[in-house]
C-alpha angles and dihedrals in degrees: 000000000000090000090050091049091049090049091050091048090048092050090046090050092050091048091050092050090047091051092049091050091050092048089047092052090048092049094053097041093094088055091052088048092053091048089055093049101040121063119245108264110244114212118249117252139216124261093262090065097058129064119268091254092068098047120106122203114266092001105116105170145016096073119147114232116252129242097036123139117283091246090059091062092042092054091043082083083087096040129091111250139128095269101046097092090047087058098044097046093060095035091056090044091054092050092047091048093051091046091051092048091049090053089049092052090056090065105026114017113193092210138136100006124087088240091077098050098087089048091053091049090050091053091048090049092051093048090046096055094043092048094046089050091051092051093046096053093041100050107021093094096066098085142332092264091049089049093056094038097053094042089051086053089050090054091051086057091050092055091047092052092050093055093042090054091048090051094052093045092048097051103032110022108036121105116230095251094053091042092058091047098052102027098105098054111013102095097035089051091046091053092047093048090046089057092044090050091054092046094046091054093044094047094047090048092050100039104044124062130209129303082052119220121230092253089066089062089049092051090048100042105038098067091043091048092051090048091051093048090054095043095049097041094093089052094049091049092049094048091049092048093047095048093047090052094044094236123169101219110159092208090059091067091055092046091051091048093050090054092049092049091048092051091051090048090050091054092055091045093052099042128044096233131186098003091062089066096038106037112195094007097089099043099119103019131021109022120140100258091055090051089047090054093049094050092043090052090051089047091054094048091048090048089052091055091050093049092047091052091050091045090057098045107034105052093117090058090052093049092048090060092058122184106123090178089058090054091052092049091048092052093045088053087067090062090046090052091052089050094049095043092045093048092048091049091050091052092052090046089056089054091050091048091052091050093049091049090054088053090050094248 
């Protein structure tokens, strides 16, 4: 009897262990499933382990290794590396912008009148530049060709945003006196400078090698600076006129703030602060390009608020100017600018691809 009891207890024990093992295997199966779906996270590397093209001044670590699978760079959105905040700042800004615009549409839809078209183009331009920036910083580390290709895409977005801003400022934010002064050339010049800005950035990226000389920054910044001066000129005129007259226009505060935020962002774009003074200490969080992204995102969201306020309060001024055909042409010019900038970027990409092929890359 004792032997039978021991046998039964032994069998019961084995069955219990077997059940526990089965339950354990069931409980960890989702983890195994995730491991099959998600790529293995490759550790970031130091600057000496990536080609010279990918190295940033004073940033010593946090680089993603090159030549990984595309899904590795896609899922690096959730990994700690020196580009991740550059991605998230503009990704969050794009989502906030779309959410704000959706809320605005619920109370004051711009459709179907021609009055809302420039506003829609402005929103598309903002989303375009933010999305292109996200893609550039997320995927540029895969290879040298990918690096050039995605940054060229980023520069197409920059040109689009410049023209979209000019379009919104021209139709919603310009005072009548300034409008009459700049009407013949403002939007054509804005489109041309948007294309030149894209080309200047693409050419300087393609032509100059790291470590970049100062003239590369000049080639990159001068066309963008001229485009910004033109685009923001109606706003500067309006702020000066309003302040001299002692007006209390709520939109003016947002316009003034967007200029201030842009100037701060430009400083961080032009100068490697603070990483220059703390080499290796700002690799993941806190280097200048991340701060530039954050201030530029805030500038765009502030600009959106100013444009929406002007859209709601200055419709009579827009109607008095007339010329619906001109509005359609101005908005179609945005598509033409995208086409020209994209075609130019593809041509330069083909040159880069040929050079890399000759080098065996």
